[in-house]
PDB file of C-alpha atoms in Angstrom:
ATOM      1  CA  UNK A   1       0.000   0.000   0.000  1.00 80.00           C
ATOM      2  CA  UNK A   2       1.127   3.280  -1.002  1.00 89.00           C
ATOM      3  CA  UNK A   3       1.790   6.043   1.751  1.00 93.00           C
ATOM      4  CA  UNK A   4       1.002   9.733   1.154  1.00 96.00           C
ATOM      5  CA  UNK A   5       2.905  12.208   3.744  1.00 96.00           C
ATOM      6  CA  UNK A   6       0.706  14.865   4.590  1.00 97.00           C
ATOM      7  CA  UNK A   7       2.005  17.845   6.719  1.00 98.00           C
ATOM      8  CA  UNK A   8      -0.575  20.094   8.325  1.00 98.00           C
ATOM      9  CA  UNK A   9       0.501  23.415   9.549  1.00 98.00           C
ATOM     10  CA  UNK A  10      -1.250  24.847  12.494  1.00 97.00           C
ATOM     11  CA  UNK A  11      -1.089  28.483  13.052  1.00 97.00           C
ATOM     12  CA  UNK A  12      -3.564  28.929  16.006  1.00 95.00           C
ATOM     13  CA  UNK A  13      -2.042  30.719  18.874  1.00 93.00           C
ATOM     14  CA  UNK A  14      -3.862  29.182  21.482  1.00 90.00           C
ATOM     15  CA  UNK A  15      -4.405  25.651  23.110  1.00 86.00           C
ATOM     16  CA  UNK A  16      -6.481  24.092  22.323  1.00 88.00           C
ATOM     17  CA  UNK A  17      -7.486  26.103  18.996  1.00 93.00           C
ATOM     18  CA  UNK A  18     -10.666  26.031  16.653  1.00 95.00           C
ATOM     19  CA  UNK A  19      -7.477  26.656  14.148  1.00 96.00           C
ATOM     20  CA  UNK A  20      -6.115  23.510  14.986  1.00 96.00           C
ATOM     21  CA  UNK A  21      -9.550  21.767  15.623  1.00 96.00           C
ATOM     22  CA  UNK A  22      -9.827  22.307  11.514  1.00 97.00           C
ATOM     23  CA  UNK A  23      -6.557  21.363  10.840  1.00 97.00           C
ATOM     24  CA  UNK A  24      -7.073  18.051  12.597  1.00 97.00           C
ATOM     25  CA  UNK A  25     -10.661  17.472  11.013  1.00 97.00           C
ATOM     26  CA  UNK A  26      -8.962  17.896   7.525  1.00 98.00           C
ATOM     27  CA  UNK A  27      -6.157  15.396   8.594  1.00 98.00           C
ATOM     28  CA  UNK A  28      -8.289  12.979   9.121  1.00 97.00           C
ATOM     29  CA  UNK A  29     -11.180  13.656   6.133  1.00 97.00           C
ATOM     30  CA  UNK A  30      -7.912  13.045   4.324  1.00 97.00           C
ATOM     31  CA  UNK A  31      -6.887  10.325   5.349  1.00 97.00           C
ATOM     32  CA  UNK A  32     -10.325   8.802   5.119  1.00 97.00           C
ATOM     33  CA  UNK A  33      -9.985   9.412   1.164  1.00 96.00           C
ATOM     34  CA  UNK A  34      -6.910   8.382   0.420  1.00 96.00           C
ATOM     35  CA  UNK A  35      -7.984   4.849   2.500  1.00 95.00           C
ATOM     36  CA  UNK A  36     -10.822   5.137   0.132  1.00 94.00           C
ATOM     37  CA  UNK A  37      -8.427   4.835  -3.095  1.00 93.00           C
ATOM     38  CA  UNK A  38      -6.383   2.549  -1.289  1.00 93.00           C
ATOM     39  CA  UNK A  39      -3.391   4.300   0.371  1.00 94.00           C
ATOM     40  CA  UNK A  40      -2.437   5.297   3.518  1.00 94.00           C
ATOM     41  CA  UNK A  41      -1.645   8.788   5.454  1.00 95.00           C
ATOM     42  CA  UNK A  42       0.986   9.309   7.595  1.00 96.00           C
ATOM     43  CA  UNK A  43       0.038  12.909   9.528  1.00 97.00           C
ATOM     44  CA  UNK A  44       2.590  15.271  10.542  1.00 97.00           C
ATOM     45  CA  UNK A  45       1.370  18.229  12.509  1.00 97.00           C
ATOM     46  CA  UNK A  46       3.749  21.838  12.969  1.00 97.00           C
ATOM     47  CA  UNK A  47       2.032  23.659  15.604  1.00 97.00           C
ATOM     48  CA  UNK A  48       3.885  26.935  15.180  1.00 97.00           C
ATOM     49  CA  UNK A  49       2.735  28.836  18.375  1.00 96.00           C
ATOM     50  CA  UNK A  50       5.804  25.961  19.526  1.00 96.00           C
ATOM     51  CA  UNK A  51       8.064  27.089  17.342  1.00 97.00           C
ATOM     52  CA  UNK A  52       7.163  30.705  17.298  1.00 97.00           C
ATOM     53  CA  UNK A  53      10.562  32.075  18.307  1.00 97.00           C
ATOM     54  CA  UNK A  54      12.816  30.234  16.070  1.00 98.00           C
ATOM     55  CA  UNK A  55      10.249  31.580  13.006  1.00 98.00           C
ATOM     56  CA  UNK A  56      11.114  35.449  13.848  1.00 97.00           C
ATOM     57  CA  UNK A  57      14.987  34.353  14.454  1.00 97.00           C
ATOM     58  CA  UNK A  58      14.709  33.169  11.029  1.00 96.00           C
ATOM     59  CA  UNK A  59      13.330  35.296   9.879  1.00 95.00           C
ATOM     60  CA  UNK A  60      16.190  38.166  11.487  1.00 96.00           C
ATOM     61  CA  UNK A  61      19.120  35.697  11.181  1.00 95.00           C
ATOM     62  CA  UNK A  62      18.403  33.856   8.562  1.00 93.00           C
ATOM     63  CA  UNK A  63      19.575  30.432  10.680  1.00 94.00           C
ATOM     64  CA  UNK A  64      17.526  28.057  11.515  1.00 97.00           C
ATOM     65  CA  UNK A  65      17.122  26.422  15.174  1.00 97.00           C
ATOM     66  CA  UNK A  66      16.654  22.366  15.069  1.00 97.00           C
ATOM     67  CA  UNK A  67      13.401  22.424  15.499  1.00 97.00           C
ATOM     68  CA  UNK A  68      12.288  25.113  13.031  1.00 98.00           C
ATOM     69  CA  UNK A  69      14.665  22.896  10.627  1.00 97.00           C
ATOM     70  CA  UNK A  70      12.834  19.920  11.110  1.00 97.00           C
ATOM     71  CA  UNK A  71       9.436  21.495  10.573  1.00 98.00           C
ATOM     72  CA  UNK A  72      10.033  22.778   7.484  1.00 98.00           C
ATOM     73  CA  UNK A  73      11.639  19.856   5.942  1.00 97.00           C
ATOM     74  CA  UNK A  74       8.595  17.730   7.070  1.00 97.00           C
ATOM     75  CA  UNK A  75       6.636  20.361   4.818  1.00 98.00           C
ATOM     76  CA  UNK A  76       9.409  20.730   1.587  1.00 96.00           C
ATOM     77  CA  UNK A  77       8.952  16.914   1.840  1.00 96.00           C
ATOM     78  CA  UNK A  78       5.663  16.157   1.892  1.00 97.00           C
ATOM     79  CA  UNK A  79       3.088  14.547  -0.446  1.00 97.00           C
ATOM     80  CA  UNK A  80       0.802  17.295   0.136  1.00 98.00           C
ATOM     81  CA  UNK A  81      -0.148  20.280   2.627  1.00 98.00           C
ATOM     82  CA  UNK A  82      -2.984  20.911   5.004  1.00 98.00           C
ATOM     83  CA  UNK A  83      -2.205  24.797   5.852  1.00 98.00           C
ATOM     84  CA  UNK A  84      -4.803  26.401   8.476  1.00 98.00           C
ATOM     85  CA  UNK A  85      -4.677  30.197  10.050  1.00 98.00           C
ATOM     86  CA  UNK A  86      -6.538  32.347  12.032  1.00 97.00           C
ATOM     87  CA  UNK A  87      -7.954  35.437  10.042  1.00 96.00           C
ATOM     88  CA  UNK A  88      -6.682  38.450  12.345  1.00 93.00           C
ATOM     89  CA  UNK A  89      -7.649  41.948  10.646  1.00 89.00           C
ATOM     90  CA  UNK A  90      -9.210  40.369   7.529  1.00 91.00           C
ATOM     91  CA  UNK A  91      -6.100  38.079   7.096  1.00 95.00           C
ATOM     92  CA  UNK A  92      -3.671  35.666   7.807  1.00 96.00           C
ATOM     93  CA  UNK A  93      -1.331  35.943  11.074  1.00 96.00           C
ATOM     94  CA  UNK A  94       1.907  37.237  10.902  1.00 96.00           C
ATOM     95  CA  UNK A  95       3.195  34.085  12.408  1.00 97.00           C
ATOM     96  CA  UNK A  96       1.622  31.921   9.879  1.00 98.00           C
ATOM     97  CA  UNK A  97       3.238  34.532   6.839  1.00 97.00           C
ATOM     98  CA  UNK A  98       6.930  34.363   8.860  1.00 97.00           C
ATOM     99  CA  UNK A  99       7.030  30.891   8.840  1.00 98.00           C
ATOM    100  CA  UNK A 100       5.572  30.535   4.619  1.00 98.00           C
ATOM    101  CA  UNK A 101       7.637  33.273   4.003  1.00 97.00           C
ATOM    102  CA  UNK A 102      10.948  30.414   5.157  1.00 97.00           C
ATOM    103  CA  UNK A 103       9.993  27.820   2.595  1.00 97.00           C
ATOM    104  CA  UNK A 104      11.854  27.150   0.011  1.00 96.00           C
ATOM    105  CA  UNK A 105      10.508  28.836  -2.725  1.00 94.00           C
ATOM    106  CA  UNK A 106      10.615  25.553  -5.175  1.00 96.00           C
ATOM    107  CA  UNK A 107       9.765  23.218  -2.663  1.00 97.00           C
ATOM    108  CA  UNK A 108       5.657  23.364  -3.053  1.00 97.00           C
ATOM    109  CA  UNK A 109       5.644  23.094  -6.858  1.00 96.00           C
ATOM    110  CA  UNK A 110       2.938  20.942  -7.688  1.00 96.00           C
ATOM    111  CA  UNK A 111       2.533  19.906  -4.393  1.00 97.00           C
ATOM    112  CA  UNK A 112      -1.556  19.569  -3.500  1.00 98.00           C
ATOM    113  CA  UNK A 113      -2.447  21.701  -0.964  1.00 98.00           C
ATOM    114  CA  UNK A 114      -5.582  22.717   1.311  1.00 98.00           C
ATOM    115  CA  UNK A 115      -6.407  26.206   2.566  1.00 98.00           C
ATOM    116  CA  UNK A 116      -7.742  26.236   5.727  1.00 98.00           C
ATOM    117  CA  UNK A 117      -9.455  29.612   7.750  1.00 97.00           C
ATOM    118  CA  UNK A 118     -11.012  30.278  11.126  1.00 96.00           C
ATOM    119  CA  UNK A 119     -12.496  33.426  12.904  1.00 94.00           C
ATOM    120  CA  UNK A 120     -15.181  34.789  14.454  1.00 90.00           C
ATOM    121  CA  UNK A 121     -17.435  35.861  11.687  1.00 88.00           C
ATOM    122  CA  UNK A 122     -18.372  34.795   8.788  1.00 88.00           C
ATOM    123  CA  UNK A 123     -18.009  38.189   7.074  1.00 89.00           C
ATOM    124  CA  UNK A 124     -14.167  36.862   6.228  1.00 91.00           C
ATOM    125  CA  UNK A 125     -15.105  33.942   4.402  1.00 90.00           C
ATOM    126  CA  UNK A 126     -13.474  35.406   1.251  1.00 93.00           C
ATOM    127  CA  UNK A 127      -9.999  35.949   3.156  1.00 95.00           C
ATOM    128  CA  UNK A 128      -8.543  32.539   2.247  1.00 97.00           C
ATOM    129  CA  UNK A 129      -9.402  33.054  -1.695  1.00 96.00           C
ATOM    130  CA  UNK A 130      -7.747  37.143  -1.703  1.00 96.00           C
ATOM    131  CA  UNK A 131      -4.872  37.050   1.190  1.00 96.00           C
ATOM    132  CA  UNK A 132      -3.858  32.940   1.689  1.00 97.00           C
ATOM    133  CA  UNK A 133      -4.460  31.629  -2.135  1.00 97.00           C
ATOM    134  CA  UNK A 134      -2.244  34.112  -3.611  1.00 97.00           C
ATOM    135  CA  UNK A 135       0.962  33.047  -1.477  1.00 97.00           C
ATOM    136  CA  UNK A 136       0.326  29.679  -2.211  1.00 98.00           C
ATOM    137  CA  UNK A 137      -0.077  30.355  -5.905  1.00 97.00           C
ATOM    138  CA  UNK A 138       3.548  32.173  -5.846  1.00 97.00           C
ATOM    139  CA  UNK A 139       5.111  28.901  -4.504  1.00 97.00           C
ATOM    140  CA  UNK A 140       3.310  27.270  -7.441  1.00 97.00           C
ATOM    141  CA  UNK A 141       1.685  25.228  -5.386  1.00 98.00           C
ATOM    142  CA  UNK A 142      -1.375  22.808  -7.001  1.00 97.00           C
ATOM    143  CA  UNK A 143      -3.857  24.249  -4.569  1.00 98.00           C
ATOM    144  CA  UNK A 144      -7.614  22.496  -4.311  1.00 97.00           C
ATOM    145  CA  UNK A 145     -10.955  24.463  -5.081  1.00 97.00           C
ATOM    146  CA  UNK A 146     -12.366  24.245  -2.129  1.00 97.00           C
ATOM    147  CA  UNK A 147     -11.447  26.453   0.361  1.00 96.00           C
ATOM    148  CA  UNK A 148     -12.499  25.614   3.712  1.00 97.00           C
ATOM    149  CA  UNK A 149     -13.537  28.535   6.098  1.00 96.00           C
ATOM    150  CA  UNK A 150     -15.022  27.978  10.095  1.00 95.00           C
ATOM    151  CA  UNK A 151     -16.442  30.687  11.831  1.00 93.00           C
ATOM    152  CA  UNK A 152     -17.571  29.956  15.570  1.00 89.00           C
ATOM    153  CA  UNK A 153     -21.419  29.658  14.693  1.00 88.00           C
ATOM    154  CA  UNK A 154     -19.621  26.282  12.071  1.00 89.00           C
ATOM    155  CA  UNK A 155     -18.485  24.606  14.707  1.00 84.00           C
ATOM    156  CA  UNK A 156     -22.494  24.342  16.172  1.00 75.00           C
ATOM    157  CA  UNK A 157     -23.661  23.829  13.176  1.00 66.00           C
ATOM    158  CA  UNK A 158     -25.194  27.471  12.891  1.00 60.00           C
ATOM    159  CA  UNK A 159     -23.875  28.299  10.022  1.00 55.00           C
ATOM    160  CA  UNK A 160     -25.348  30.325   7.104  1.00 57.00           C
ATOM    161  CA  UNK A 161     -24.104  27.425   4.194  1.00 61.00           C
ATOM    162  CA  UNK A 162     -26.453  24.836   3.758  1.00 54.00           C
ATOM    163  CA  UNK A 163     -23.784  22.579   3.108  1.00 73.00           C
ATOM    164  CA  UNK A 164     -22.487  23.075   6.770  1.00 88.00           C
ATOM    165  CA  UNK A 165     -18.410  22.453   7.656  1.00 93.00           C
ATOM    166  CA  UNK A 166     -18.510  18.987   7.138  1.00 93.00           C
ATOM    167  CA  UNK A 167     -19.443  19.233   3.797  1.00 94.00           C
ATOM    168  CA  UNK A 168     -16.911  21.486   2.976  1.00 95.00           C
ATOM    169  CA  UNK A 169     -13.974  19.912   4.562  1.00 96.00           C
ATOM    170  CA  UNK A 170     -15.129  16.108   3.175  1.00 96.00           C
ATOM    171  CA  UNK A 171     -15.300  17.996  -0.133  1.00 97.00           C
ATOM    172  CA  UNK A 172     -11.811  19.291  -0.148  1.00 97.00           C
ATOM    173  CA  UNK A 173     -10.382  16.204   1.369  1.00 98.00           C
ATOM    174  CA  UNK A 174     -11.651  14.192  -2.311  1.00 97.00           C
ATOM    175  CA  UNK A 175      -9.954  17.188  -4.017  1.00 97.00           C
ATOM    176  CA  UNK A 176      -6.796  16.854  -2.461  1.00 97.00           C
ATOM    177  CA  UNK A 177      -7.061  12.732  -3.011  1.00 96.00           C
ATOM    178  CA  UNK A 178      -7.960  12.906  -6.356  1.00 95.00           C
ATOM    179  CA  UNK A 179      -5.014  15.213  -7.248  1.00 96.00           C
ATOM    180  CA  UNK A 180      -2.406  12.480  -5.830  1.00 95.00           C
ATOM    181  CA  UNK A 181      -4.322   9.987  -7.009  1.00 90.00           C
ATOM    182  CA  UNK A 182      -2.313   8.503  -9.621  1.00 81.00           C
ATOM    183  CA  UNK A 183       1.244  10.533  -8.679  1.00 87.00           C
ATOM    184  CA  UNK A 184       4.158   8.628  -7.302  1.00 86.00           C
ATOM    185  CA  UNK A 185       5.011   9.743  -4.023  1.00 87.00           C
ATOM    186  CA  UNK A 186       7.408  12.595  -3.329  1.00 78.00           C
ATOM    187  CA  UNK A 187       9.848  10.098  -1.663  1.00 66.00           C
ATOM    188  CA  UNK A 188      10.447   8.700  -5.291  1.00 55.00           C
ATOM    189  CA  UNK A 189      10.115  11.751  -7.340  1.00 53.00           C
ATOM    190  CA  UNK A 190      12.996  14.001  -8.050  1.00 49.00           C
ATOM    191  CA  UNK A 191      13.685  16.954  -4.888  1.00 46.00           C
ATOM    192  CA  UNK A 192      15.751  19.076  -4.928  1.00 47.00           C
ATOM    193  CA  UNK A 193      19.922  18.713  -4.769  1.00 45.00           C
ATOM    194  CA  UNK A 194      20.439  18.412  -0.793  1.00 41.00           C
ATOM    195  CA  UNK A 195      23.968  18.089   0.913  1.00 37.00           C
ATOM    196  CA  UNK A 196      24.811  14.558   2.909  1.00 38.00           C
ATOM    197  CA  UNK A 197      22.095  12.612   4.946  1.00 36.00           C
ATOM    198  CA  UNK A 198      22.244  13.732   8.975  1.00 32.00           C
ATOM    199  CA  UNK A 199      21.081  11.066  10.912  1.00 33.00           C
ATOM    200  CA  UNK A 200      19.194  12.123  13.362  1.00 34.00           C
ATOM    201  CA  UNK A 201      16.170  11.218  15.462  1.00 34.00           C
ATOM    202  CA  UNK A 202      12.784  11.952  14.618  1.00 33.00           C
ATOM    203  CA  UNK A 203      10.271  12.727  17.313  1.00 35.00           C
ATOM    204  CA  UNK A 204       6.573  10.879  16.823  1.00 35.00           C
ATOM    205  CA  UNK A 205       3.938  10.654  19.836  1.00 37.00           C
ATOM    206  CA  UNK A 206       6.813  11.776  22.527  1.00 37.00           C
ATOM    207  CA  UNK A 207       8.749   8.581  21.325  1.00 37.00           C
ATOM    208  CA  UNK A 208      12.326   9.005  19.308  1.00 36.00           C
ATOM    209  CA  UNK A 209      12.918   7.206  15.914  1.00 34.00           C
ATOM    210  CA  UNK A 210      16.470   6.133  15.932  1.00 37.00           C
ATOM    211  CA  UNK A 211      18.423   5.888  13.009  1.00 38.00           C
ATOM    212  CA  UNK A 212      16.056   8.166  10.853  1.00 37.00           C
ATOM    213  CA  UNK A 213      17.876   9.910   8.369  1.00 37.00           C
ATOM    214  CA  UNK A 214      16.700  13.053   6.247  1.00 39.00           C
ATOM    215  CA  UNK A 215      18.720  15.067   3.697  1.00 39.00           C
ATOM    216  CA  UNK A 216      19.703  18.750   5.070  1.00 39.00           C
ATOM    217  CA  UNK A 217      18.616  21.291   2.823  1.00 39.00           C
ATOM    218  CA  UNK A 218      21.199  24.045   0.501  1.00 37.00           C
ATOM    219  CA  UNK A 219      18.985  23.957  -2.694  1.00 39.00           C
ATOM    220  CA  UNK A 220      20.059  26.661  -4.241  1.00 39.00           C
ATOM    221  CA  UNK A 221      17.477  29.564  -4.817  1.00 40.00           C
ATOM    222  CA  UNK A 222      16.654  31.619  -8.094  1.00 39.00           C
ATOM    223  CA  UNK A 223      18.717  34.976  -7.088  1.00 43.00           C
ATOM    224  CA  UNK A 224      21.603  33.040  -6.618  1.00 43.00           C
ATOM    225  CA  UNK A 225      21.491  32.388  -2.948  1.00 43.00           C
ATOM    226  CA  UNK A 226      21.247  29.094  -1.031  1.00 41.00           C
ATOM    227  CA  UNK A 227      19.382  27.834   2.172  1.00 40.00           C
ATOM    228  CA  UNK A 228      20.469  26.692   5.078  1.00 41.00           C
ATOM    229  CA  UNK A 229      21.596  23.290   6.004  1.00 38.00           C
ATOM    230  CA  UNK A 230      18.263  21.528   7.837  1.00 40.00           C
ATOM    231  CA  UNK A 231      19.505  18.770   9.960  1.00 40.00           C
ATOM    232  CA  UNK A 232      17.002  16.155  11.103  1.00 37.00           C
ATOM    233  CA  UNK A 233      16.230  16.778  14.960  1.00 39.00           C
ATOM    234  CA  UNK A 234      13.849  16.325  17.844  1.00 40.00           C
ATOM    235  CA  UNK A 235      10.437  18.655  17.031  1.00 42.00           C
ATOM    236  CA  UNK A 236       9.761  18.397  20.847  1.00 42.00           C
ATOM    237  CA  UNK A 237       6.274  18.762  20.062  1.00 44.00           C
ATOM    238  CA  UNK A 238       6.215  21.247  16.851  1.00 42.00           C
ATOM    239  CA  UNK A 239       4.949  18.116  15.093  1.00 42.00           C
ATOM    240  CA  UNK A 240       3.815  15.220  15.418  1.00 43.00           C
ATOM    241  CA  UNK A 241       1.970  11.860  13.331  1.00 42.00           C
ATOM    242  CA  UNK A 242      -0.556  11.663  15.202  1.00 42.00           C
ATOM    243  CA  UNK A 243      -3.267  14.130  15.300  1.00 42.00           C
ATOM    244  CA  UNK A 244      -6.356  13.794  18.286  1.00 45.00           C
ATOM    245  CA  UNK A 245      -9.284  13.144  16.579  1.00 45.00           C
ATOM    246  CA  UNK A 246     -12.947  14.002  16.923  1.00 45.00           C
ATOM    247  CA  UNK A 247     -14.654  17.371  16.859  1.00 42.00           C
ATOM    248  CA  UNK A 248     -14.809  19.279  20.195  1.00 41.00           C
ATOM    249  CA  UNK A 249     -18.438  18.831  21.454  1.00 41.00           C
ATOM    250  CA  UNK A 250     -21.054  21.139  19.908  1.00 37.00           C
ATOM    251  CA  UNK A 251     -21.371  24.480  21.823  1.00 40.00           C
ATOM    252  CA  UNK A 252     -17.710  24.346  23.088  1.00 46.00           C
ATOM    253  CA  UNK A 253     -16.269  27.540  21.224  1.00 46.00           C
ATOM    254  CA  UNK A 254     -12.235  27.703  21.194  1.00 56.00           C
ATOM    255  CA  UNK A 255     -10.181  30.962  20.806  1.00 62.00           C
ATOM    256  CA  UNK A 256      -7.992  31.015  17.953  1.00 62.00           C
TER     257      UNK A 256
END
């Protein structure tokens, strides 16, 4: 059986988050399709509210701490993204835009990816197809139709679209199967030139991975300039396979 990695990225600022509530809801709709058309998921979540400082020293330095590293190779690596952030000011949050802003800029081509939004109010519906979509189509990214929005009055199943949440996200979570439907997986495609394997340890449920190794990163860029090399280490906790499933209960509202 085939397995598709799928990183989700997490942007909430809170815990627990209605961000991350929809990030883990699309995980698993996902995964459910892709089990459909006979392949498996294997889930990495980057909560980056964990690795919040090393984005902005990134950012200002342009190193990048272990775990900041890690999290962005699970993402350059992946068969496809789940990307989720809370709409602040009628758009994404400036830690969710730091941390996009460190990907490799060749990394998501052709990669399927699903937009994710929450806030309050449904009056910024529309922020994920005029502020997040346009990032995403920079990186060239092979992003799915269906944009899926939550505001609070989703999670009750109040909302205005007859379709309701579920709909949506079970609707974007075929999208995103039928685009890798029939693609090999990244592991076997061509990525880009890395330097030498680290060996390092990868961290899943609180448990290491010995002997796991992963390819640092100096691809070199367009203007000339490379990244830096990504060893593999310990997330301690920016990600993890396993996601906790099931919605909250109805009437429970989480910040953002």
């Amino acid at each position: 059986m085939t397995t598709r990695r799928i990183a989700v990225i997490s942007a909430g600022l809170s815990e627990p988050s209605s961000t991350r509530q929809l990030a883990d809801a699309l995980a698993r709709a996902s995964a459910i399709e892709l089990e459909r058309g006979g392949e498996a998921a294997e889930i990495e979540v980057i909560e980056l509210r964990h690795i919040a400082p090393d984005v902005l020293n990134g950012l200002l330095t342009g190193t990048h701490a272990a775990p900041l590293a890690n999290a962005l190779r699970v993402v350059e690596e992946a068969d496809a993204v789940i990307a989720v952030t809370p709409i602040f000011s009628t758009s994404y949050s400036g830690l969710f835009k730091m941390f996009v802003d460190l990907i490799d800029r060749d990394a998501l081509t052709g990669t399927p990816v699903i937009l994710g939004a929450t806030a309050g109010t449904p009056r910024h519906s529309l922020a994920i197809d005029y502020a997040i979509r346009p990032i995403f189509a920079y990186l060239h990214a092979d992003v799915v139709p269906t944009g899926v929005f939550a505001a609070t009055a989703d999670w009750g199943g109040q909302g205005a679209d007859a379709e309701g949440l579920p709909g949506r996200i079970a609707r974007a979570a075929r999208e995103l199967a039928g685009k890798l439907a029939g693609t090999a997986p990244r592991s076997s495609r061509d990525l880009p030139a890395a330097a030498e394997p680290v060996t390092g340890e990868i961290v899943a449920d609180g448990a290491a991975v010995p002997g796991s190794e992963a390819p640092g990163s100096a691809a070199a860029r367009a203007d000339g300039s490379s990244s830096a090399t990504r060893p593999t280490a310990p997330l301690g906790g920016a990600a993890s396979r396993a996601f906790d499933g099931g919605f909250v209960p109805m009437g429970d509202l989480l910040p953002r």
